[in-house]
mmCIF file of C-alpha atoms in Angstrom:
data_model
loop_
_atom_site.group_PDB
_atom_site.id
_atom_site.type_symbol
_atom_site.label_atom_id
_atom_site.label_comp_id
_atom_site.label_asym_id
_atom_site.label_seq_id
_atom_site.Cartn_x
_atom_site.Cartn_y
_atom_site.Cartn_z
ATOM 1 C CA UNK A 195 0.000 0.000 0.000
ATOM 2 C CA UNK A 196 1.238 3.463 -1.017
ATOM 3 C CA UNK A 197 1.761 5.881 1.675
ATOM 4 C CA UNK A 198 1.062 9.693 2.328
ATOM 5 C CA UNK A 199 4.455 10.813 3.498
ATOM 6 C CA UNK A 200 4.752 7.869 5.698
ATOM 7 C CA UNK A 201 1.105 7.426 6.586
ATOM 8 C CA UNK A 202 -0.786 4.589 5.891
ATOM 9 C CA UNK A 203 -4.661 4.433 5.479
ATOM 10 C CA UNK A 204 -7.187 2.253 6.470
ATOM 11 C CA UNK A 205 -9.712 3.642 4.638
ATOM 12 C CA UNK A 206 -8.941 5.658 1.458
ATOM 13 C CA UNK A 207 -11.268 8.551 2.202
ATOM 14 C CA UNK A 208 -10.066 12.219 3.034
ATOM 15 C CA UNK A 209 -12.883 14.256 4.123
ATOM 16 C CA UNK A 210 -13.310 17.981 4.113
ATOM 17 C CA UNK A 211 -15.017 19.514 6.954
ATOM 18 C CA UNK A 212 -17.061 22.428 5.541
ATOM 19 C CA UNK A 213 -20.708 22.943 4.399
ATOM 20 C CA UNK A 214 -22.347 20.284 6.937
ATOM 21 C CA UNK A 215 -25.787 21.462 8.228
ATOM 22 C CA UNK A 216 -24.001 21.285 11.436
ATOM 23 C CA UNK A 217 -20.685 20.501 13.349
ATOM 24 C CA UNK A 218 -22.917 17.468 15.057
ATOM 25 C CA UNK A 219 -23.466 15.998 11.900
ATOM 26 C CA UNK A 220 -19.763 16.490 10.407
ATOM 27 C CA UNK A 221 -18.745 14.585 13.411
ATOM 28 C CA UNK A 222 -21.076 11.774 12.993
ATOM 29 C CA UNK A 223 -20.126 11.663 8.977
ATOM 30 C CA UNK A 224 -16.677 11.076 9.685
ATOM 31 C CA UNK A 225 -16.929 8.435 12.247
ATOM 32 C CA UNK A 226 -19.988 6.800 10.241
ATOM 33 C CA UNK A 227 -17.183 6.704 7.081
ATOM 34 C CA UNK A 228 -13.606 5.962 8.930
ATOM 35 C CA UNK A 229 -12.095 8.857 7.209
ATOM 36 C CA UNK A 230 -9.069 9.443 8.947
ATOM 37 C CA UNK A 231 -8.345 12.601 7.215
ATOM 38 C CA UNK A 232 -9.980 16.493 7.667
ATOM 39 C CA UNK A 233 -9.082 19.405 5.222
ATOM 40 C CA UNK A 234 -9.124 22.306 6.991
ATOM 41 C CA UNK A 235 -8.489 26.026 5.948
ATOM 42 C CA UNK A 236 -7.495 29.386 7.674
ATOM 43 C CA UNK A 237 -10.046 32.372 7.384
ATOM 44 C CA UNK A 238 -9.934 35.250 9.633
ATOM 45 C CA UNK A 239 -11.055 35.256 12.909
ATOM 46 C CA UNK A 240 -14.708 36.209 13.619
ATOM 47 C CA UNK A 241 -15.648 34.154 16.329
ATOM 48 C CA UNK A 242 -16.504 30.358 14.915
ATOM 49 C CA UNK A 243 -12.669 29.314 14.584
ATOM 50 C CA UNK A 244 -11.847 28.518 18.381
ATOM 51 C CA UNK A 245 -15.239 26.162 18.693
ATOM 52 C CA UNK A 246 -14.626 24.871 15.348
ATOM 53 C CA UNK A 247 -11.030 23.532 16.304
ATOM 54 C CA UNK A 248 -11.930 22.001 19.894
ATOM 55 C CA UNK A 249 -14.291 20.327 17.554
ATOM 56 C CA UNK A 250 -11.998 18.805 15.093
ATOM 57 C CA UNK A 251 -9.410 18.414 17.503
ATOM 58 C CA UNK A 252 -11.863 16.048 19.236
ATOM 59 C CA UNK A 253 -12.301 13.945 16.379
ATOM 60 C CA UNK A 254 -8.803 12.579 16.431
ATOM 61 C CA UNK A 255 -7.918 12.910 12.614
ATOM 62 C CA UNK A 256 -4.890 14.294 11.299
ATOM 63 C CA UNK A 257 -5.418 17.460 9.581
ATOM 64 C CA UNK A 258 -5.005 18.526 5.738
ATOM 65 C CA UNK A 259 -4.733 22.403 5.856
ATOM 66 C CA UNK A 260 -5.668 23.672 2.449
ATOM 67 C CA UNK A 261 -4.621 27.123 1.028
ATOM 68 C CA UNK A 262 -7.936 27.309 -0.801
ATOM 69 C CA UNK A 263 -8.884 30.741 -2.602
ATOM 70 C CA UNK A 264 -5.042 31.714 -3.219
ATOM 71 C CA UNK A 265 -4.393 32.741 -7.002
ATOM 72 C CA UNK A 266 -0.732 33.752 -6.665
ATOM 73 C CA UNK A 267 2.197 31.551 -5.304
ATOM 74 C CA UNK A 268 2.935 34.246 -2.676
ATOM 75 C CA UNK A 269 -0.187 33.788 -1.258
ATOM 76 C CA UNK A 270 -0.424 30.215 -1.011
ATOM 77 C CA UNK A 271 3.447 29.701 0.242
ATOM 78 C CA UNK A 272 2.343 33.242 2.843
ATOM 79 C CA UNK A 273 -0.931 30.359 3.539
ATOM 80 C CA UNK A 274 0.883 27.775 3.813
ATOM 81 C CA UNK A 275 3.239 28.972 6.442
ATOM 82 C CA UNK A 276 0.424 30.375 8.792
ATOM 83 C CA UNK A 277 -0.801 26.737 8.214
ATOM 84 C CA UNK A 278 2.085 24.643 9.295
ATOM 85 C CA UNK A 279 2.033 26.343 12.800
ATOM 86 C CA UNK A 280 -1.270 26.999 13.168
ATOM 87 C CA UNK A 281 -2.191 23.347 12.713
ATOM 88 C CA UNK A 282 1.760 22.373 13.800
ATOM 89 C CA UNK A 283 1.756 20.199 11.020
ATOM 90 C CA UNK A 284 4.531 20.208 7.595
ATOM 91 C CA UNK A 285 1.274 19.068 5.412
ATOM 92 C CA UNK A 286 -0.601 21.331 2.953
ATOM 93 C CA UNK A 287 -3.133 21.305 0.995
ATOM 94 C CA UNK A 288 -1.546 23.322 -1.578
ATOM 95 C CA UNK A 289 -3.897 25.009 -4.373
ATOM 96 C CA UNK A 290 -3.069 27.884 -6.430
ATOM 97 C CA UNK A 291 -6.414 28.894 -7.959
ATOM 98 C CA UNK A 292 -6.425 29.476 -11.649
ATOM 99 C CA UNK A 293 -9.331 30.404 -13.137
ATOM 100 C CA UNK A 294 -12.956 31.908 -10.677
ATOM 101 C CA UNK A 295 -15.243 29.847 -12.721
ATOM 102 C CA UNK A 296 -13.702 26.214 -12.673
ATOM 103 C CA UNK A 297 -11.453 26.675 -10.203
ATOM 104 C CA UNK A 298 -9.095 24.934 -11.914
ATOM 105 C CA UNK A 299 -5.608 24.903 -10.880
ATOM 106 C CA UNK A 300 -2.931 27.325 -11.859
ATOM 107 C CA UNK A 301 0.167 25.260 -12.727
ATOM 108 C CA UNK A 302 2.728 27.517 -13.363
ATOM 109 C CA UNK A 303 1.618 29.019 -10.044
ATOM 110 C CA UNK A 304 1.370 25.351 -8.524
ATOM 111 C CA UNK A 305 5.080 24.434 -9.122
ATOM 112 C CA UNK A 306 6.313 27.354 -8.274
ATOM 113 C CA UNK A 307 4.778 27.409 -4.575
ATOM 114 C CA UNK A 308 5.900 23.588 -4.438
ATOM 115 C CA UNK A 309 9.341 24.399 -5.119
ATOM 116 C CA UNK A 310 9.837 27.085 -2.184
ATOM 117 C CA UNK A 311 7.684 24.868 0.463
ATOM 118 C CA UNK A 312 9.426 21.366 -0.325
ATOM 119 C CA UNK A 313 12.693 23.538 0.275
ATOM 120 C CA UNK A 314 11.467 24.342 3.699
ATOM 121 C CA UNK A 315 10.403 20.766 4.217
ATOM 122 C CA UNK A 316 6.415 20.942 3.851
ATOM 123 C CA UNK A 317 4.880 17.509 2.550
ATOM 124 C CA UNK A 318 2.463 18.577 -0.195
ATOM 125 C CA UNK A 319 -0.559 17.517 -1.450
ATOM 126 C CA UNK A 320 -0.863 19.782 -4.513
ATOM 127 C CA UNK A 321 -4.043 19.946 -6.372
ATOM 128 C CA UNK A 322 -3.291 19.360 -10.154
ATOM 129 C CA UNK A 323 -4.611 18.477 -13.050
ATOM 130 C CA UNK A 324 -4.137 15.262 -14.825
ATOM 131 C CA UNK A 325 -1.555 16.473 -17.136
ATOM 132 C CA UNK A 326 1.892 14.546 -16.865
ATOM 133 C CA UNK A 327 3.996 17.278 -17.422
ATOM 134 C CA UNK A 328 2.833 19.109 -14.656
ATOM 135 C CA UNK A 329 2.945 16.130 -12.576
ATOM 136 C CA UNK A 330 6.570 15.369 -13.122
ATOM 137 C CA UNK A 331 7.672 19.060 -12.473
ATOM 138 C CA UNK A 332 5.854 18.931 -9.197
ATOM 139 C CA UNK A 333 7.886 15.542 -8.449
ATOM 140 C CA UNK A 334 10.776 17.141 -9.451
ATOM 141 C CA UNK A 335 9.596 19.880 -6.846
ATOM 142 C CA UNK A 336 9.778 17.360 -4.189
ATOM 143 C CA UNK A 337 5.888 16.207 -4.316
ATOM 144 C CA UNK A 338 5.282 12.765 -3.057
ATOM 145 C CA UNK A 339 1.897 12.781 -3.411
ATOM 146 C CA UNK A 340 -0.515 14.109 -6.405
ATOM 147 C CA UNK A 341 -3.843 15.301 -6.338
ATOM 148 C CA UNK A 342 -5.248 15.431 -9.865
ATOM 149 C CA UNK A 343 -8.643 16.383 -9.776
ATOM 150 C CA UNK A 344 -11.682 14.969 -10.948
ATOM 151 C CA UNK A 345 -14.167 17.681 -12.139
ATOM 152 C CA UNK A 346 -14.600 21.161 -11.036
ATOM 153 C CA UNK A 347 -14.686 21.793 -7.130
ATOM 154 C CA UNK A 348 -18.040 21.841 -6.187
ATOM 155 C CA UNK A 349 -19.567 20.184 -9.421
ATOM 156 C CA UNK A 350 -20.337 16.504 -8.746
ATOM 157 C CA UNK A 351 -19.331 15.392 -12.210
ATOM 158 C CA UNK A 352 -17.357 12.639 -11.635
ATOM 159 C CA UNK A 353 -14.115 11.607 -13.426
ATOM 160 C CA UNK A 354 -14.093 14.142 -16.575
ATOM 161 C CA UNK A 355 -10.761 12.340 -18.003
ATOM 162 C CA UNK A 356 -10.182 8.406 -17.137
ATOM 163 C CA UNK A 357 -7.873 8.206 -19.862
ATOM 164 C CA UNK A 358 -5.608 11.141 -18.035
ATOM 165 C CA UNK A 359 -5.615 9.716 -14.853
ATOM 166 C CA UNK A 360 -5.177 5.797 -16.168
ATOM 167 C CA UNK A 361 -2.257 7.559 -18.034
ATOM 168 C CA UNK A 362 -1.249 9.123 -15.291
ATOM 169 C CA UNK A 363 -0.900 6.516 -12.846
ATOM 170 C CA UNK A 364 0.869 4.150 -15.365
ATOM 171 C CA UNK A 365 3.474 7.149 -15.185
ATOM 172 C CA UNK A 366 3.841 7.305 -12.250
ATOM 173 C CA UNK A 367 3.562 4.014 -10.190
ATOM 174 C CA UNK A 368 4.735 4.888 -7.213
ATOM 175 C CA UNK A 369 3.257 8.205 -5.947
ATOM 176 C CA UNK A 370 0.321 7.531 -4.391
ATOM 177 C CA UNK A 371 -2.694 9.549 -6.409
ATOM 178 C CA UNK A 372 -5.491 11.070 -4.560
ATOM 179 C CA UNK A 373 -8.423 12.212 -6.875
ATOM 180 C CA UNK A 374 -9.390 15.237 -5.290
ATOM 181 C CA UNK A 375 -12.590 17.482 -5.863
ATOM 182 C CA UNK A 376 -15.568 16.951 -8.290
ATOM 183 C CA UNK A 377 -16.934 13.445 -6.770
ATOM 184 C CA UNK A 378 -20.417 13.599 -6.619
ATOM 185 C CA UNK A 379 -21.375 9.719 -6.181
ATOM 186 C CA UNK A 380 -19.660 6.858 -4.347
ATOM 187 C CA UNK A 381 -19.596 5.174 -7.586
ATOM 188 C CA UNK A 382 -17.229 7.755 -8.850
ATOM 189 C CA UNK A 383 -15.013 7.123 -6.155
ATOM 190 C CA UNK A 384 -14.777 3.560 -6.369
ATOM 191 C CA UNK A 385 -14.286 4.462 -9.798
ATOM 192 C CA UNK A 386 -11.085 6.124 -8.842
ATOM 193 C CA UNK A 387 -9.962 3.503 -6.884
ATOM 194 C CA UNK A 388 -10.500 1.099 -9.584
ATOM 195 C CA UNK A 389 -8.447 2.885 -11.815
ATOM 196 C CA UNK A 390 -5.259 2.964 -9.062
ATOM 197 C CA UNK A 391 -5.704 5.666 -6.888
ATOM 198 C CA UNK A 392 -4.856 5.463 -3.829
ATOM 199 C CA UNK A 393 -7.345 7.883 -1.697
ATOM 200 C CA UNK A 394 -10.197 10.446 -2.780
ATOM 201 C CA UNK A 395 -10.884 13.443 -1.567
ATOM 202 C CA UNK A 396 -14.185 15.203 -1.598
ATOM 203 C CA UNK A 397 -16.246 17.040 0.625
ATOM 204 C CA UNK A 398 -19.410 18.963 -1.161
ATOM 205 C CA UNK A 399 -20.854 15.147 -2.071
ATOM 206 C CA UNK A 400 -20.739 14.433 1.632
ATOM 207 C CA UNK A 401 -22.085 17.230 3.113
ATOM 208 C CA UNK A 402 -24.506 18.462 1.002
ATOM 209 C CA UNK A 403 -26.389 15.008 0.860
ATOM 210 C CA UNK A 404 -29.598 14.729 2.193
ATOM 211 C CA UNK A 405 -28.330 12.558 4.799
ATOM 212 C CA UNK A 406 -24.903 13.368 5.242
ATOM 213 C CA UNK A 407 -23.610 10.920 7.342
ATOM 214 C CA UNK A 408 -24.898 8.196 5.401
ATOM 215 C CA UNK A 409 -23.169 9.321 1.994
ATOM 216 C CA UNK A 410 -20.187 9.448 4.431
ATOM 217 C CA UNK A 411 -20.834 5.876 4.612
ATOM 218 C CA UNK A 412 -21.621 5.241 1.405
ATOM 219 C CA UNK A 413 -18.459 6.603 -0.177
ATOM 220 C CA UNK A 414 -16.242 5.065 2.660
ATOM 221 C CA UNK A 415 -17.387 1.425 1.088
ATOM 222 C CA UNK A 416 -17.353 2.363 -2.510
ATOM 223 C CA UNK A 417 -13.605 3.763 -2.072
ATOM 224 C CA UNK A 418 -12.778 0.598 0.100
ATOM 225 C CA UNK A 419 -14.496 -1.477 -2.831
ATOM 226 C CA UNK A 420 -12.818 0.045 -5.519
ATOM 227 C CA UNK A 421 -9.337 -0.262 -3.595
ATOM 228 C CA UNK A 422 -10.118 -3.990 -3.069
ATOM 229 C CA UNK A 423 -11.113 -4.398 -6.568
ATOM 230 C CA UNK A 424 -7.721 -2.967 -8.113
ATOM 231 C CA UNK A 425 -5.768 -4.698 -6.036
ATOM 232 C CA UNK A 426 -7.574 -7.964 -7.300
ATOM 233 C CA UNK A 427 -6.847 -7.444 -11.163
ATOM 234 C CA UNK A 428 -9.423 -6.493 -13.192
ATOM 235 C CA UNK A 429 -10.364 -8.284 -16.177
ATOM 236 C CA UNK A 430 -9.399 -6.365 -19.627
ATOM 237 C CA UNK A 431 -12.778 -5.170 -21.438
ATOM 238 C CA UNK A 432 -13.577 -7.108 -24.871
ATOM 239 C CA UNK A 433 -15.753 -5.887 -27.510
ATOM 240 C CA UNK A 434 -17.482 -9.222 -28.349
ATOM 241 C CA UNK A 435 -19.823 -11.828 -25.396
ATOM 242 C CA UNK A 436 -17.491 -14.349 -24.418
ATOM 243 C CA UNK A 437 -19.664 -17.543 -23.137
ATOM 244 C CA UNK A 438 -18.990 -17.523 -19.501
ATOM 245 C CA UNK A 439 -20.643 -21.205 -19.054
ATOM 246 C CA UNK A 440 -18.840 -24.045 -21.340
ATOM 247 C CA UNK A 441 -19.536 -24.360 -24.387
ATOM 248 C CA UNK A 442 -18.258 -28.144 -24.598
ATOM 249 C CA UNK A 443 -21.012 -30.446 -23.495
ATOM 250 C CA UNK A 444 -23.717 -28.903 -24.196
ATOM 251 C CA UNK A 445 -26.965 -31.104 -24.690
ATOM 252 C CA UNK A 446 -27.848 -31.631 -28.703
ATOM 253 C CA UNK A 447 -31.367 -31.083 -28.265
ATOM 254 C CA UNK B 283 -3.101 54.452 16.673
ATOM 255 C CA UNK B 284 -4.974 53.515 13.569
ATOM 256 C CA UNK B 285 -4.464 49.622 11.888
ATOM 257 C CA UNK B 286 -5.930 47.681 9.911
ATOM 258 C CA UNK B 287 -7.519 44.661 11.525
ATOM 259 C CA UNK B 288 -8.621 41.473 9.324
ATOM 260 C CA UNK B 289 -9.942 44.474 6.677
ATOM 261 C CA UNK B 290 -11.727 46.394 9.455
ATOM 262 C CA UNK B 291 -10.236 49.968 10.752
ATOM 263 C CA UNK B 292 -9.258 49.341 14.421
ATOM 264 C CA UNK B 293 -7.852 51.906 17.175
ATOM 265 C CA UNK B 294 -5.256 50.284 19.565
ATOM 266 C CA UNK B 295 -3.303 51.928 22.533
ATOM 267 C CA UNK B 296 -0.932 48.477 21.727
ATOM 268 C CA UNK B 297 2.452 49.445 20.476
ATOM 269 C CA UNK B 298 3.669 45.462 19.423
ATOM 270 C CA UNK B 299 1.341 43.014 17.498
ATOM 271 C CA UNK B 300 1.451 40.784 20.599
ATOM 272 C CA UNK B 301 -0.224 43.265 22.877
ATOM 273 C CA UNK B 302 -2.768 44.299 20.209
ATOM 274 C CA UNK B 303 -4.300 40.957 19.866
ATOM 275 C CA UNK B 304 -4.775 40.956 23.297
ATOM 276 C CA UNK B 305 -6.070 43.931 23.457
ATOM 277 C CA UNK B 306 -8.596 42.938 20.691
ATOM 278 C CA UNK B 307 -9.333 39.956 22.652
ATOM 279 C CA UNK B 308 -7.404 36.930 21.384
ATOM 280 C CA UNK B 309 -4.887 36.292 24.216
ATOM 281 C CA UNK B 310 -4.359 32.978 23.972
ATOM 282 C CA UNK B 311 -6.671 32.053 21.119
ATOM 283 C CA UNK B 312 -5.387 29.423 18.529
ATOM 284 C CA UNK B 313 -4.085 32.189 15.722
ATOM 285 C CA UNK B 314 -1.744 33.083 13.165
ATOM 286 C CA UNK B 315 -0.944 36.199 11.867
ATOM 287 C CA UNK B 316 0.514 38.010 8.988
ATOM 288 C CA UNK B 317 1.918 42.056 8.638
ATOM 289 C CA UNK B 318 1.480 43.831 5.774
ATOM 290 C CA UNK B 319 1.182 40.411 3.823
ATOM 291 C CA UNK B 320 3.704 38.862 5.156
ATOM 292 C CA UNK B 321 3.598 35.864 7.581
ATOM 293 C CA UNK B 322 4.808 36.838 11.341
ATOM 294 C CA UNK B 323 5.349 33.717 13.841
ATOM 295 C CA UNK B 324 3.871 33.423 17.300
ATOM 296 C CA UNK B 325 6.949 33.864 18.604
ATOM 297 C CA UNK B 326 7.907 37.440 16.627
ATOM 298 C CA UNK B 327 4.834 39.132 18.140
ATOM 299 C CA UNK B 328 6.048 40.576 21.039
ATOM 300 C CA UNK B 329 9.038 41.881 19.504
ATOM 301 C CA UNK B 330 6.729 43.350 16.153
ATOM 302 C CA UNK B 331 6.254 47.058 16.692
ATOM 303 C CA UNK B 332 2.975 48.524 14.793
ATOM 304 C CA UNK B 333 2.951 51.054 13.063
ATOM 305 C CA UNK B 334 -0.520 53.362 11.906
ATOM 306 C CA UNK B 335 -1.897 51.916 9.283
ATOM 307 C CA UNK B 336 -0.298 48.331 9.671
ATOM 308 C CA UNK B 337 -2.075 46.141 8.217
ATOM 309 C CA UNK B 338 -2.667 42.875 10.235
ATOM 310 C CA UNK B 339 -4.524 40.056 9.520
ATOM 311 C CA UNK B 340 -5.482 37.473 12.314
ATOM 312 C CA UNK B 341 -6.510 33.809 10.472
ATOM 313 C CA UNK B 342 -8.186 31.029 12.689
ATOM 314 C CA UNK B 343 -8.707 27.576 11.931
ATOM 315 C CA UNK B 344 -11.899 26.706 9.611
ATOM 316 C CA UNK B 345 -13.793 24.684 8.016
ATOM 317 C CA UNK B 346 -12.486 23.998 4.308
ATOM 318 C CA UNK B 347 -12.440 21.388 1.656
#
């Protein structure tokens, strides 16, 4: 099993913790899915962000601070080190924020943040696309994991490009891949998972559900399905039936 | 003087960013802060002088995906 900086997980699931009806029901989602991982960001103080620790500090996960909303590199590395002691911890989230609309990363901005935080020993977990080229210059950064996303934050879509990501673990077999944002259905995560990757993140699906903690739930199987299943070896697709039961002794009637 | 606190217009008698936040009320709250954009440690508060029209921005853990 591939590990996040030397973490192992029991259940492939990272969790974010916003947009629950309520920080009851956030707490019951992640213990109702086994996640053992909560994004978390930095806004500025106006009274909620004291309770709102004790809270997750109560759940006992380790914490994924994010540098969500940044669209330079200054600003996410300037995030990023508010992060690592505010949370005391070297991991981050790290998104530079290219476009308003799809929020879909900025590379150019994304490798140039990793560069300066691997140099001052952060383990990052940058958002990406599925491009290769991208993903090799943010190895080269120092990234040991990858984040390529799925769809657009927020948009429920799914996987928008299997081929990129099949290509993309096939290129690079030993970073473990988390497909983070645009999951909208626990199919689409075991999807992920069938496909290689190692985690998911998502956290809209989750919380906006009707029933939050039991999509929680629900995706915490598919994902653990899905890992089982690649780990199993999936058949190869054909194009024609193939008789399952033999065709040698059948009846001449 | 005059600064700038988390985009709001705040008057403090506090002459070091340690003294101002707890003047504003966050002694010993779970913060981090940054000064004019850039980020300034716990432990470089007490020795950070303000100046009007600083701008400071006090961050807090939250929820985020």
């Amino acid at each position: 099993m591939r590990d996040f900086y030397g973490v192992t997980l029991d259940c492939p699931l990272m969790l974010g913790t916003a947009r629950y009806p309520s920080p009851a029901v956030m707490e019951r989602a992640f213990r109702a899915s086994g996640a053992e991982i909560a994004t978390v960001s930095l806004r500025r103080e106006a009274g909620g962000g004291q309770a709102f620790w004790r809270i997750v500090r109560d759940m006992g996960v380790r914490v994924l601070p994010n540098t969500a909303g940044c669209y330079s590199a200054r600003e996410a590395v300037t995030t990023a080190h508010m992060a690592r002691e505010l949370f005391e911890t070297n991991w981050i989230k790290l998104e530079v924020i290219g476009h308003a609309d799809t929020l879909q990363p900025d590379p150019f901005g994304l490798v140039e943040a990793a560069e300066i935080l691997a140099a001052e020993g952060f383990e990052i977990f940058p958002y990406t696309t599925e491009d290769q080229v991208v993903a090799r210059r943010l190895v080269d950064a120092g990234c040991r994991v990858l984040m390529p996303w799925g769809a657009p934050i927020g948009s429920g879509l799914g996987l928008n490009n299997r081929y990129g990501l099949r290509t993309l673990r096939a290129a690079f077999p030993d970073i473990p891949l988390v497909v983070d944002a645009g999951l909208g259905l626990p199919s689409h995560a075991a999807e992920a998972m069938e496909l290689g990757c190692d985690a998911v993140l998502l956290n809209t699906a989750v919380a906006q559900a009707g029933d939050p903690v039991a999509m929680a739930e629900a995706f915490a199987l598919a994902a653990r399905a899905g890992r089982i299943a690649a780990g199993a070896g999936p058949m190869v697709p054909r194009d024609m039936a193939q008789p399952s039961t033999p065709v040698i002794g059948k009846a001449w009637l | 003087m005059r600064i700038d606190v988390n985009g709001t217009t705040r008057e403090v008698t506090a002459g070091t960013v340690a003294d101002a936040l707890d003047e504003l009320g966050w002694a010993g709250a779970k913060v981090a802060t940054a000064l004019n954009g850039d980020f300034l440690p716990a432990a470089a508060r007490a020795g950070q002088r303000l100046a009007p029209g600083d701008r400071l921005e006090v961050l807090a853990p939250m929820q985020g995906g």
